[in-house]
Amino acid sequence: MADARHYHRLPSPLRMKRGGELLHAQLAYETWGTLSPHADNAVLILPGLSPGAHAASGPHDPSGGWWEAIIGPGKAIDTERWFVLCVNSLGSCKGSTGPASQDPATGKPYGIEFPELTLEDAANANQYLLDALGIARLACLVGCSMGGMTALAQMLLHPRCTRAHISISTAPQAQPFAIAIRSLQREAIRLDPNWNNGSYDDAHYPEAGMRIARKLGVITYRSALEWSGRFSRIRLDSDARDEDPFAFEFAVESYLEAHARRFVRSYDPNSYLYLSRASDWFDIAEYGGGSVAAGLKKICIEHALVIGVDTDILFPIEQQKAIADGLAEAGAQVDFVALDSPQGHDAFLVDTDRFGAEMRRFLDTLDTTGSVGV
Amino acid sequence: MADARHYHRLPSPLRMKRGGELLHAQLAYETWGTLSPHADNAVLILPGLSPGAHAASGPHDPSGGWWEAIIGPGKAIDTERWFVLCVNSLGSCKGSTGPASQDPATGKPYGIEFPELTLEDAANANQYLLDALGIARLACLVGCSMGGMTALAQMLLHPRCTRAHISISTAPQAQPFAIAIRSLQREAIRLDPNWNNGSYDDAHYPEAGMRIARKLGVITYRSALEWSGRFSRIRLDSDARDEDPFAFEFAVESYLEAHARRFVRSYDPNSYLYLSRASDWFDIAEYGGGSVAAGLKKICIEHALVIGVDTDILFPIEQQKAIADGLAEAGAQVDFVALDSPQGHDAFLVDTDRFGAEMRRFLDTLDTTGSVGV
């Protein structure tokens, strides 16, 4: 299978925020476009929880990426102008080191012996990659969902890492509704006997738990409004109920089932647990004496675009507004855009026309070094 | 333990909408106040999925009921004026016949041999009770959540059963977001190996599945807004994480846990499956040639109060608006009240001050026969 990923070796040991360390860890990433001689045209994209580094197609991997509509020649993130990178988060399972990776100490997968992971650790790992590539300062750091929290951490811990920032459908701290959802997803995985305290294999895989976790994810990634229009009360053309009185009957049920089926075996359950918990832990207020605004005020960037949608129940629009206000307070020139996309949290993956238009407009105002043009 | 429940024997066989029948079935109910000589002061309350008939305390059961703040002498539903009844839904497990009841044909619990249940069946059962009590016409029929759908069914199938109606946080049909949530709750129960195709006992009980189902319920019964104010990021004072790296850490997690613990062993999992599926099936449009409005137009009442809250994600306020519009179109005088209670779907159980005030005002306008006074 085509694979365009590069792998960057992180310092060993890699010391982590909560005291643990990793030996011989690596980050997987892909790139598109060409880095300028002054290394001043780089745009780093940090995805949400589940996608890997393959954000777009390219010569080494022509398959469509998770943000194919956004990244490419002449697209919103124009690879003829920008050197675009997308990183698979530390702790994930798409090429970067995570709980499914081999523990050098035992020769077996880490499982839950993987050290406690925070989004700050993921942010630091990203920064090591930029340093190694000679990118002293990004033109723009783009973070979506969980990646948006990692981006905030990276800008806070590495104040000069970027000139501009695009923050998409994310939050400055985890709030209790999102914590409750994620906690329940983790509980579903952990209650599956096959999870077995993190020791499973393909033959004994916590599939039931992962199905529930993923379906709950999809439910909270979309919106009631979208589904009412899309599925209404359409029924499946199936007679499965003859055999199973509780078989799926409505179109929305088979939609969730298809999503779960695509995901379940493609994502490591322990990675899910670690990144989910890291998202709960994230709180920019830790850096501001308990205040989100004070935490955000420590971020030094020139220009930001903050986008959210008002049907997002997982990362409500008020949280994007808080980011926009905080970055403005910190001295950045901030565009805040609340889209009325019906697709909820996932809108940035689906309503790419509107998200793309906003990003294109924003990126067009930056000169090649990420500053606002005159 | 004190018990104020009465039991009404339903006709045997009781024929059901989808073709099945029940032998020797019964309905559990409680009453408060005194039926007037003309039997014209009766108010019937239909609860949501989980509560039983014990809506309020009384001489035979002094323990607090699920709507204690609303029902009683001098309260919003004034038992000095009204003869108040509350019925445990057919199919539930709080005294009425349901899947946990003994099947006369086998002497064992029905389990999933219980016939397919609809809210129309529950509505018909309620009507048999009223007939037996000599209540030709209710002064007011009150339905909350699932009970609100049953109430719509009862008014549609028995057009002269009530003069007035209070509709609370309910829907004229199940929409795909609610179907998705309920489908996932049912899946969690059915995936629990202890569910065992509906054959379990106390020693082999699908506790894990029920915990997930209940927690998901609680998450969708409340609102992100309320939880942000109530729990913020408060952490538990616990060192459980020393032993279990994914132990609960946030206050919101222990709140969900406490809710699940109270519920899990007190509610029959098969009842949950049956009533949950019945809620998905409910669609007033079936009676209106595919149109909700046309279905509602068949309901003949004089006066209605329709209440919802705008933070309800399970039964969105637009659905209560559709009920109000449809009943008005049908000729009723309708008060529609959209409360901004932060508690989401559960607000009618929590924000009893505001719900009570609206109901009191509405009931005060009715004469003792449920008509609007002059």
XYZ file of C-alpha atoms in Angstrom:
748
model
C 0.000 0.000 0.000
C 1.249 3.469 -0.859
C 2.611 5.340 2.124
C 3.862 8.910 2.115
C 4.702 9.080 5.790
C 8.023 10.241 7.146
C 9.149 9.325 10.625
C 11.008 11.619 12.966
C 13.008 10.177 15.852
C 12.321 12.086 19.043
C 15.002 12.673 21.702
C 15.473 9.614 23.887
C 14.451 9.620 26.635
C 11.551 11.930 25.859
C 10.522 13.384 29.199
C 6.818 13.861 29.662
C 4.726 16.355 31.586
C 3.415 13.974 34.191
C 6.757 12.362 34.986
C 7.056 9.453 32.578
C 9.443 9.100 29.691
C 9.613 7.363 26.328
C 12.640 5.738 24.723
C 13.189 5.821 20.947
C 9.821 7.388 20.266
C 8.893 8.701 16.838
C 6.421 10.967 15.098
C 4.805 10.120 11.763
C 4.101 13.020 9.426
C 3.457 13.834 5.805
C 4.322 16.919 3.797
C 3.066 18.632 0.662
C 4.670 21.467 -1.273
C 8.164 22.837 -0.899
C 9.856 24.509 2.029
C 11.116 27.946 1.014
C 14.822 28.768 1.266
C 14.164 30.769 4.443
C 11.928 28.042 5.834
C 9.253 30.646 6.338
C 6.293 29.177 4.446
C 5.481 26.185 6.642
C 1.926 25.391 7.722
C 1.555 22.653 10.326
C -1.795 20.881 10.641
C -2.764 19.042 13.821
C -5.740 16.699 13.277
C -8.466 15.556 15.633
C -8.360 12.352 17.624
C -8.819 9.781 14.898
C -7.239 10.865 11.584
C -3.607 10.177 10.831
C -1.026 12.274 9.004
C -2.520 11.536 5.580
C -4.475 14.745 5.226
C -4.246 14.872 1.445
C -3.116 12.858 -1.545
C 0.317 13.298 -3.035
C 2.740 11.600 -5.399
C 3.732 8.933 -2.845
C 0.203 8.204 -1.687
C -2.476 9.107 -4.220
C -5.337 7.976 -1.974
C -7.615 10.733 -0.729
C -6.697 12.271 2.625
C -8.949 13.293 5.481
C -8.816 16.974 4.414
C -8.479 16.378 0.679
C -10.853 19.210 -0.191
C -8.793 21.737 1.771
C -5.148 20.932 0.989
C -3.558 20.897 -2.446
C -2.489 23.037 -5.383
C -4.792 26.032 -5.599
C -6.922 24.860 -2.675
C -7.632 26.745 0.551
C -4.329 25.589 2.006
C -2.447 26.032 -1.235
C 0.480 23.654 -1.536
C 1.931 25.749 -4.342
C 2.461 28.497 -1.834
C 2.816 26.729 1.506
C 4.945 23.873 2.722
C 2.261 21.905 4.495
C 2.900 19.337 7.224
C 0.462 17.116 9.029
C 1.540 15.203 12.130
C 0.044 12.101 13.666
C -0.206 12.910 17.365
C 2.155 11.342 19.855
C 0.107 8.601 21.529
C -1.898 7.797 18.410
C -1.576 4.603 16.383
C -1.086 5.850 12.846
C 2.702 5.705 12.799
C 3.616 7.779 15.843
C 4.623 6.128 19.091
C 1.662 5.181 21.265
C 0.354 2.417 23.500
C 0.287 -0.040 20.581
C 3.988 0.524 19.901
C 6.619 -1.873 21.119
C 8.022 -1.039 24.538
C 11.826 -1.283 24.129
C 12.040 -2.516 27.743
C 9.870 -5.589 27.136
C 9.660 -6.088 23.381
C 5.868 -6.106 23.729
C 3.259 -3.406 23.103
C 3.160 -0.798 25.875
C -0.562 -1.209 26.528
C -1.395 0.665 29.700
C 2.269 0.680 30.693
C 2.533 3.584 28.260
C 3.350 6.642 30.380
C 0.632 9.154 31.194
C 0.200 11.269 28.099
C -0.857 14.906 27.877
C -1.506 17.124 24.878
C 1.467 19.177 26.073
C 3.649 16.122 25.397
C 2.191 15.901 21.898
C 2.885 19.624 21.449
C 6.508 19.256 22.558
C 6.982 16.335 20.186
C 5.676 18.457 17.309
C 8.150 21.166 18.236
C 11.082 18.727 18.120
C 10.050 17.876 14.578
C 9.947 21.548 13.543
C 13.368 22.143 15.090
C 14.801 19.180 13.208
C 13.369 20.448 9.939
C 14.900 23.867 10.533
C 11.524 25.577 10.791
C 12.265 28.224 13.396
C 8.840 29.702 13.010
C 5.749 28.404 11.281
C 3.815 30.659 8.966
C 0.651 29.172 10.425
C -0.279 26.487 12.932
C -3.654 24.909 12.205
C -5.388 22.820 14.870
C -8.700 20.975 14.539
C -10.652 19.631 17.510
C -8.181 17.773 19.759
C -5.414 19.109 17.517
C -6.654 22.595 18.288
C -5.970 22.006 21.970
C -2.531 20.637 21.145
C -1.924 23.744 19.037
C -2.797 26.002 21.979
C -0.371 24.017 24.137
C 2.355 24.287 21.518
C 1.972 28.068 21.196
C 1.966 28.452 24.945
C 4.993 26.265 25.602
C 6.907 27.519 22.536
C 5.882 31.146 22.297
C 7.575 31.930 19.019
C 6.688 28.713 17.197
C 4.254 30.378 14.795
C 3.234 33.732 13.438
C -0.353 32.916 12.676
C -2.865 30.406 13.922
C -6.079 28.816 12.676
C -8.139 27.342 15.491
C -10.991 25.077 14.427
C -13.838 23.698 16.543
C -11.760 23.320 19.649
C -11.662 24.405 23.278
C -9.314 26.106 25.730
C -10.208 23.489 28.332
C -12.342 20.381 28.565
C -15.793 21.109 29.941
C -17.919 18.586 31.886
C -20.289 17.649 29.042
C -17.348 16.669 26.818
C -15.639 14.983 29.780
C -18.817 12.982 30.462
C -19.025 11.802 26.853
C -15.365 10.846 26.718
C -15.486 9.193 30.137
C -18.387 7.049 28.963
C -16.523 6.110 25.783
C -13.561 5.021 27.880
C -15.840 3.107 30.220
C -17.422 1.231 27.311
C -13.986 0.128 26.106
C -12.787 -0.813 29.575
C -15.963 -2.759 30.390
C -15.412 -4.965 27.350
C -13.903 -8.165 28.779
C -11.644 -8.341 25.740
C -10.000 -5.085 26.717
C -8.369 -7.143 29.455
C -6.620 -4.278 31.182
C -5.114 -3.157 27.900
C -3.738 -6.546 26.813
C -5.596 -7.698 23.723
C -4.756 -8.914 20.272
C -6.606 -9.220 16.990
C -8.198 -12.485 18.056
C -9.309 -11.044 21.400
C -10.188 -7.491 20.567
C -12.548 -5.190 22.554
C -14.775 -4.725 19.546
C -18.062 -4.277 21.430
C -16.587 -1.512 23.573
C -15.019 0.222 20.606
C -18.288 0.095 18.676
C -20.131 1.842 21.463
C -17.339 4.374 21.937
C -17.267 5.189 18.242
C -21.027 5.425 17.843
C -21.225 7.741 20.820
C -18.478 9.771 19.198
C -20.332 10.017 15.903
C -23.546 11.017 17.696
C -21.777 13.902 19.403
C -19.772 14.863 16.310
C -22.897 15.588 14.309
C -26.111 17.451 15.099
C -29.752 16.643 15.628
C -30.637 19.273 13.056
C -28.568 17.635 10.326
C -29.900 14.175 11.078
C -33.524 15.260 11.120
C -33.093 16.585 7.606
C -30.939 13.716 6.417
C -32.504 10.629 7.938
C -35.884 11.742 9.235
C -37.668 8.469 10.082
C -36.474 6.575 7.017
C -36.539 2.847 7.641
C -34.153 0.203 6.404
C -35.253 -2.157 3.695
C -34.462 -5.227 5.766
C -36.164 -8.170 7.358
C -33.470 -8.706 9.993
C -36.109 -8.041 12.624
C -37.670 -11.399 11.863
C -34.679 -12.997 13.520
C -33.681 -10.312 16.016
C -36.503 -8.227 17.519
C -34.040 -5.451 18.352
C -32.248 -5.405 15.009
C -31.587 -2.053 13.395
C -34.654 -0.628 11.761
C -33.948 3.041 11.016
C -31.519 4.535 8.515
C -29.738 6.464 11.266
C -28.906 3.173 12.990
C -27.274 1.700 9.928
C -25.360 4.943 9.390
C -23.878 4.642 12.886
C -23.166 0.979 12.273
C -21.255 1.730 9.078
C -19.189 4.380 10.884
C -18.385 1.996 13.721
C -17.445 -0.801 11.342
C -14.984 1.415 9.471
C -13.355 2.587 12.671
C -13.288 -0.268 15.125
C -10.404 -2.340 13.826
C -8.472 0.597 12.445
C -7.831 2.374 15.715
C -6.001 1.083 18.752
C -8.320 1.016 21.799
C -5.532 1.961 24.192
C -4.573 4.931 21.998
C -8.194 5.979 22.179
C -8.119 5.795 25.978
C -4.885 7.771 26.260
C -5.801 10.561 23.863
C -9.317 10.772 25.247
C -7.993 11.182 28.784
C -5.389 13.686 27.589
C -8.232 15.746 26.099
C -10.038 15.722 29.445
C -6.899 16.849 31.220
C -6.254 19.758 28.884
C -6.818 23.116 30.523
C -5.187 26.306 29.365
C -6.250 27.844 32.691
C -3.463 25.836 34.341
C -1.113 28.334 32.750
C -3.132 31.335 33.833
C -3.547 30.832 37.560
C -6.932 29.238 37.013
C -8.102 31.663 34.339
C -8.568 30.633 30.712
C -8.174 34.241 29.590
C -4.947 34.656 31.543
C -3.611 31.402 30.091
C -4.415 32.454 26.543
C -2.773 35.813 27.198
C 0.596 34.071 27.290
C 0.316 33.131 23.633
C 2.309 35.421 21.322
C 1.041 35.355 17.776
C 0.311 38.049 15.250
C -2.872 36.906 13.625
C -5.486 34.253 14.310
C -8.578 32.862 12.666
C -10.898 31.124 15.119
C -13.766 29.136 13.579
C -16.556 27.136 15.140
C -20.090 26.097 14.346
C -23.132 26.813 16.431
C -24.483 23.246 16.186
C -21.385 21.764 17.863
C -22.457 20.117 21.140
C -19.037 18.669 21.990
C -17.020 21.866 21.620
C -19.698 24.570 21.936
C -19.204 27.802 20.018
C -18.793 29.707 23.305
C -15.491 27.911 23.746
C -14.210 29.141 20.390
C -15.366 32.625 21.330
C -13.317 32.358 24.527
C -10.244 31.448 22.473
C -10.826 34.357 20.097
C -11.297 36.813 22.954
C -8.241 35.525 24.801
C -5.964 35.686 21.766
C -7.184 39.204 20.984
C -6.525 40.192 24.581
C -3.028 38.781 24.097
C -2.469 41.216 21.248
C -3.230 39.119 18.174
C -5.395 40.373 15.375
C -8.247 37.880 15.523
C -10.998 36.928 13.112
C -13.755 34.999 14.839
C -16.169 33.144 12.575
C -19.251 31.294 13.849
C -20.607 29.220 10.988
C -24.163 27.919 10.983
C -23.178 24.621 9.376
C -25.708 21.971 10.370
C -23.063 19.239 10.704
C -22.016 19.974 14.277
C -18.485 19.282 15.453
C -17.599 17.408 12.260
C -18.480 20.349 10.033
C -14.815 21.117 9.357
C -14.545 17.691 7.703
C -17.786 18.007 5.761
C -18.682 21.629 5.118
C -15.296 22.149 3.495
C -16.644 24.815 1.149
C -17.333 27.239 3.935
C -14.392 26.267 6.137
C -12.135 26.392 3.101
C -13.354 29.828 2.074
C -12.615 31.248 5.517
C -9.163 29.686 5.636
C -8.333 30.818 2.108
C -9.345 34.379 2.897
C -7.273 34.332 6.074
C -4.190 32.763 4.509
C -4.382 35.230 1.597
C -3.866 38.072 4.070
C -0.583 36.569 5.281
C 2.671 37.217 3.477
C 4.898 34.203 3.014
C 6.264 34.595 6.508
C 2.817 34.393 8.034
C 2.555 38.083 8.869
C -0.367 40.141 7.806
C 0.341 41.688 4.436
C 0.035 45.392 3.763
C -42.143 -1.191 52.703
C -45.096 1.145 52.349
C -46.868 0.776 49.047
C -49.793 2.867 47.862
C -50.178 1.181 44.506
C -53.454 -0.150 43.205
C -53.563 -2.735 40.456
C -56.083 -2.800 37.656
C -56.717 -6.030 35.760
C -56.781 -5.409 32.042
C -59.095 -7.320 29.684
C -57.680 -10.734 28.866
C -56.558 -11.247 26.230
C -55.341 -7.681 25.742
C -54.853 -7.281 22.009
C -51.908 -5.171 20.988
C -51.223 -2.873 18.046
C -48.594 -5.005 16.372
C -50.528 -8.244 16.634
C -49.534 -9.768 19.950
C -51.677 -10.182 23.014
C -51.262 -10.355 26.773
C -53.167 -12.566 29.194
C -54.084 -11.379 32.699
C -52.113 -8.173 32.367
C -52.375 -5.406 34.951
C -51.614 -1.727 35.419
C -50.173 -0.293 38.631
C -51.332 3.169 39.616
C -51.589 5.501 42.571
C -54.140 8.155 43.372
C -54.296 11.294 45.484
C -57.322 13.375 46.408
C -60.965 12.468 45.955
C -62.967 11.782 42.823
C -65.924 14.177 42.644
C -69.476 12.795 42.526
C -69.615 13.489 38.769
C -66.136 12.016 38.251
C -65.166 15.224 36.506
C -62.086 16.327 38.442
C -59.614 13.627 37.450
C -56.068 14.453 36.340
C -54.055 11.559 34.927
C -50.259 11.811 34.905
C -48.138 9.706 32.553
C -44.475 9.652 33.593
C -41.315 9.305 31.559
C -39.527 6.040 30.923
C -38.100 5.311 34.342
C -40.356 6.580 37.157
C -43.173 4.446 38.518
C -46.635 5.405 39.708
C -45.346 6.889 42.972
C -45.400 10.499 41.882
C -46.056 11.912 45.341
C -46.278 10.888 48.964
C -49.581 10.012 50.561
C -51.009 8.342 53.641
C -50.237 4.834 52.401
C -46.741 5.649 51.214
C -45.194 8.673 52.901
C -41.933 8.448 50.950
C -41.280 11.273 48.510
C -42.489 10.717 44.944
C -40.818 11.594 41.686
C -42.946 14.761 41.317
C -43.326 15.522 45.015
C -42.876 19.270 44.504
C -45.716 19.405 41.974
C -48.466 17.194 43.407
C -50.162 17.642 46.787
C -52.509 19.818 48.807
C -52.135 23.403 47.623
C -49.391 22.507 45.136
C -49.432 23.131 41.379
C -51.482 19.980 40.833
C -53.662 20.564 43.876
C -54.945 17.321 45.362
C -57.545 19.246 47.340
C -59.153 20.130 44.056
C -58.175 17.355 41.675
C -58.375 13.604 41.864
C -54.875 12.802 40.644
C -53.813 9.478 39.161
C -50.390 8.339 38.061
C -49.985 5.160 36.028
C -46.944 2.981 35.597
C -46.746 2.361 31.861
C -47.688 -0.990 30.428
C -44.350 -2.676 29.674
C -42.558 -1.088 32.613
C -41.398 -2.973 35.707
C -42.855 -0.959 38.568
C -45.989 -3.010 39.082
C -47.501 -3.013 35.601
C -47.163 -6.015 33.343
C -43.943 -6.024 31.368
C -41.162 -8.312 30.170
C -40.125 -9.076 33.776
C -43.644 -10.301 34.604
C -44.479 -13.958 34.661
C -45.768 -15.330 31.365
C -48.893 -17.339 32.250
C -48.063 -19.717 29.411
C -44.698 -20.750 30.843
C -44.642 -19.614 34.465
C -41.378 -17.819 33.735
C -40.646 -14.154 33.030
C -41.610 -13.139 29.515
C -38.182 -11.766 28.630
C -38.108 -11.071 24.925
C -41.111 -13.332 24.408
C -43.110 -10.330 25.600
C -45.155 -9.189 22.608
C -44.067 -6.154 20.620
C -45.114 -3.137 22.629
C -46.124 0.294 21.365
C -47.049 3.448 23.227
C -50.494 3.049 21.684
C -50.843 -0.181 23.706
C -49.876 1.704 26.842
C -52.438 4.379 25.956
C -55.203 1.805 25.475
C -54.351 0.201 28.809
C -54.656 3.585 30.513
C -58.050 4.042 28.929
C -59.292 0.694 30.276
C -58.344 1.899 33.741
C -60.269 5.157 33.321
C -63.321 3.273 32.063
C -63.207 0.955 35.063
C -62.983 3.895 37.444
C -65.982 5.513 35.778
C -63.986 8.474 34.529
C -65.714 9.157 31.236
C -63.621 12.217 30.647
C -60.499 13.456 32.373
C -60.263 17.069 33.453
C -56.658 17.008 32.305
C -54.218 14.487 30.881
C -50.593 15.282 31.761
C -47.754 13.581 29.899
C -44.046 13.993 30.510
C -41.364 12.858 28.066
C -42.244 9.302 26.949
C -45.525 9.739 28.842
C -46.206 12.784 26.699
C -46.088 10.601 23.594
C -48.383 8.069 25.249
C -50.737 10.935 26.093
C -50.856 12.018 22.456
C -51.654 8.432 21.479
C -54.394 8.213 24.104
C -56.063 11.439 22.947
C -55.858 10.336 19.352
C -57.231 6.842 19.908
C -59.840 7.974 22.473
C -60.882 11.379 21.224
C -63.089 12.345 24.140
C -60.846 11.005 26.922
C -59.883 14.436 28.252
C -60.920 18.057 28.132
C -57.497 19.564 28.734
C -53.933 18.468 28.215
C -50.527 19.370 29.598
C -47.706 18.255 27.318
C -44.228 18.379 28.827
C -40.875 18.003 27.079
C -42.100 15.479 24.585
C -42.363 14.906 20.854
C -44.987 14.078 18.223
C -42.577 11.557 16.694
C -39.129 10.182 17.416
C -36.427 12.038 15.493
C -33.123 10.465 14.400
C -30.918 12.020 17.112
C -33.142 10.566 19.842
C -33.397 7.288 17.928
C -29.599 7.141 17.681
C -29.192 7.685 21.430
C -31.814 5.099 22.312
C -30.499 2.626 19.763
C -27.037 2.919 21.324
C -28.483 2.403 24.810
C -30.209 -0.742 23.615
C -27.041 -1.908 21.909
C -25.035 -1.456 25.120
C -27.502 -3.639 27.020
C -27.672 -6.269 24.305
C -23.881 -6.425 23.919
C -23.516 -7.273 27.602
C -22.997 -11.064 27.633
C -25.146 -11.236 30.769
C -28.131 -9.936 28.846
C -28.157 -13.402 27.268
C -30.937 -12.736 24.801
C -33.155 -11.428 27.573
C -32.675 -14.335 29.986
C -30.826 -13.110 33.065
C -31.265 -13.206 36.793
C -29.889 -11.237 39.719
C -26.732 -13.322 39.775
C -26.174 -12.880 36.042
C -27.359 -9.374 35.378
C -26.348 -7.131 32.438
C -25.020 -4.509 34.782
C -22.274 -3.163 32.519
C -24.702 -2.605 29.668
C -27.262 -0.972 31.928
C -24.629 1.349 33.412
C -23.673 2.602 29.975
C -27.300 2.927 28.908
C -28.187 4.902 32.016
C -25.166 7.176 31.884
C -25.865 7.962 28.256
C -29.422 8.694 29.297
C -28.332 11.079 32.039
C -25.929 12.847 29.660
C -28.745 13.509 27.205
C -31.286 14.354 29.914
C -29.233 17.288 31.150
C -27.380 20.090 29.382
C -23.811 21.167 28.797
C -24.712 24.600 30.090
C -25.919 23.297 33.447
C -22.918 21.035 33.912
C -20.406 23.748 33.069
C -21.843 25.835 35.868
C -22.330 22.962 38.261
C -19.222 20.828 37.839
C -16.789 22.973 35.872
C -13.500 21.046 36.121
C -13.862 20.108 39.767
C -11.822 17.037 40.578
C -12.617 14.229 42.960
C -10.763 13.985 46.214
C -9.616 10.440 45.539
C -6.460 8.462 44.968
C -8.161 5.668 43.041
C -5.968 6.562 40.095
C -2.987 5.065 41.882
C -4.528 1.665 41.272
C -6.498 2.294 38.090
C -5.025 4.780 35.629
C -8.453 5.349 34.080
C -10.364 5.700 37.346
C -12.851 8.551 37.630
C -11.154 11.839 38.282
C -13.724 14.567 37.669
C -16.839 15.395 39.681
C -19.035 14.941 36.624
C -17.844 11.337 36.331
C -18.811 10.480 39.897
C -22.176 12.190 39.390
C -22.880 9.889 36.441
C -21.654 6.929 38.438
C -24.015 7.703 41.327
C -26.937 8.002 38.903
C -26.076 4.689 37.250
C -25.694 2.939 40.590
C -29.125 4.058 41.771
C -30.759 2.934 38.551
C -29.083 -0.216 37.360
C -30.593 -2.818 39.662
C -33.908 -1.032 40.057
C -35.017 -1.208 36.449
C -35.568 -4.282 34.329
C -33.242 -4.273 31.292
C -35.844 -5.883 29.037
C -38.425 -3.269 30.067
C -35.874 -0.667 29.114
C -35.443 -2.261 25.682
C -39.180 -2.517 25.055
C -40.097 1.005 26.118
C -37.069 2.471 24.371
C -38.032 0.769 21.106
C -41.672 1.798 21.578
C -40.481 5.413 21.847
C -38.581 5.080 18.585
C -41.644 3.661 16.884
C -43.952 6.433 18.034
C -45.032 8.698 15.207
C -48.198 10.745 15.262
C -47.743 11.225 11.511
C -48.881 7.617 11.061
C -52.334 8.911 11.847
C -52.073 11.863 9.504
C -51.063 10.297 6.215
C -47.408 11.024 6.928
C -47.975 14.512 8.355
C -47.434 15.319 12.035
C -49.760 18.300 11.767
C -52.515 16.219 10.174
C -52.110 13.562 12.868
C -52.355 16.117 15.670
C -55.396 17.612 13.999
C -57.364 14.504 14.938
C -57.040 15.293 18.629
C -60.159 16.894 20.119
C -59.423 18.820 23.288
C -60.480 22.216 24.530
C -57.348 23.585 26.108
C -53.688 22.638 26.158
C -50.504 23.781 27.825
C -47.376 22.720 25.952
C -44.069 23.253 27.780
C -40.502 22.587 26.775
C -37.042 23.901 27.510
C -34.623 25.246 24.988
C -31.646 23.290 26.379
C -33.317 19.915 25.736
C -31.219 17.983 23.220
C -33.280 14.772 23.342
C -36.679 16.340 22.718
C -35.779 19.693 21.126
C -38.089 22.638 21.759
C -39.056 22.660 18.066
C -40.888 19.397 18.690
C -42.991 20.926 21.466
C -43.696 23.865 19.187
C -44.968 21.409 16.561
C -47.315 19.885 19.143
C -48.587 23.303 20.189
C -49.145 24.370 16.588
C -50.891 21.118 15.711
C -53.228 21.200 18.703
C -54.095 24.834 17.974
C -54.787 23.904 14.375
C -57.084 21.182 15.742
C -59.096 23.824 17.523
C -57.723 23.781 21.033
C -56.813 26.917 22.898
C -53.095 26.403 23.367
C -50.510 28.000 25.637
C -47.000 27.299 24.441
C -44.229 27.964 26.949
C -40.527 27.663 26.114
C -38.606 27.829 29.375
C -34.918 28.664 29.472
C -34.222 26.226 32.284
C -30.580 25.126 32.072
C -31.357 21.527 33.092
C -32.241 20.215 29.640
C -34.748 17.427 29.196
C -34.879 16.706 32.939
C -35.903 20.262 33.813
C -39.491 19.208 34.526
C -38.124 17.058 37.372
C -35.735 19.695 38.682
C -36.927 23.191 37.835
C -40.241 22.447 39.511
C -40.722 26.076 40.538
C -41.095 27.246 36.977
C -42.857 24.168 35.637
C -45.167 24.225 38.646
C -46.019 27.877 38.185
C -47.009 27.314 34.557
C -49.125 24.275 35.407
C -50.786 26.028 38.337
C -51.676 28.995 36.171
C -53.087 26.705 33.491
C -55.065 24.493 35.870
C -56.471 27.583 37.623
C -58.122 28.586 34.353
C -60.020 25.285 34.178
C -63.307 24.775 35.963
C -63.677 21.473 37.763
C -64.703 19.781 34.557
C -61.518 20.788 32.805
C -63.107 23.483 30.671
C -61.794 26.989 30.545
C -63.544 29.109 33.167
C -65.214 32.406 32.387
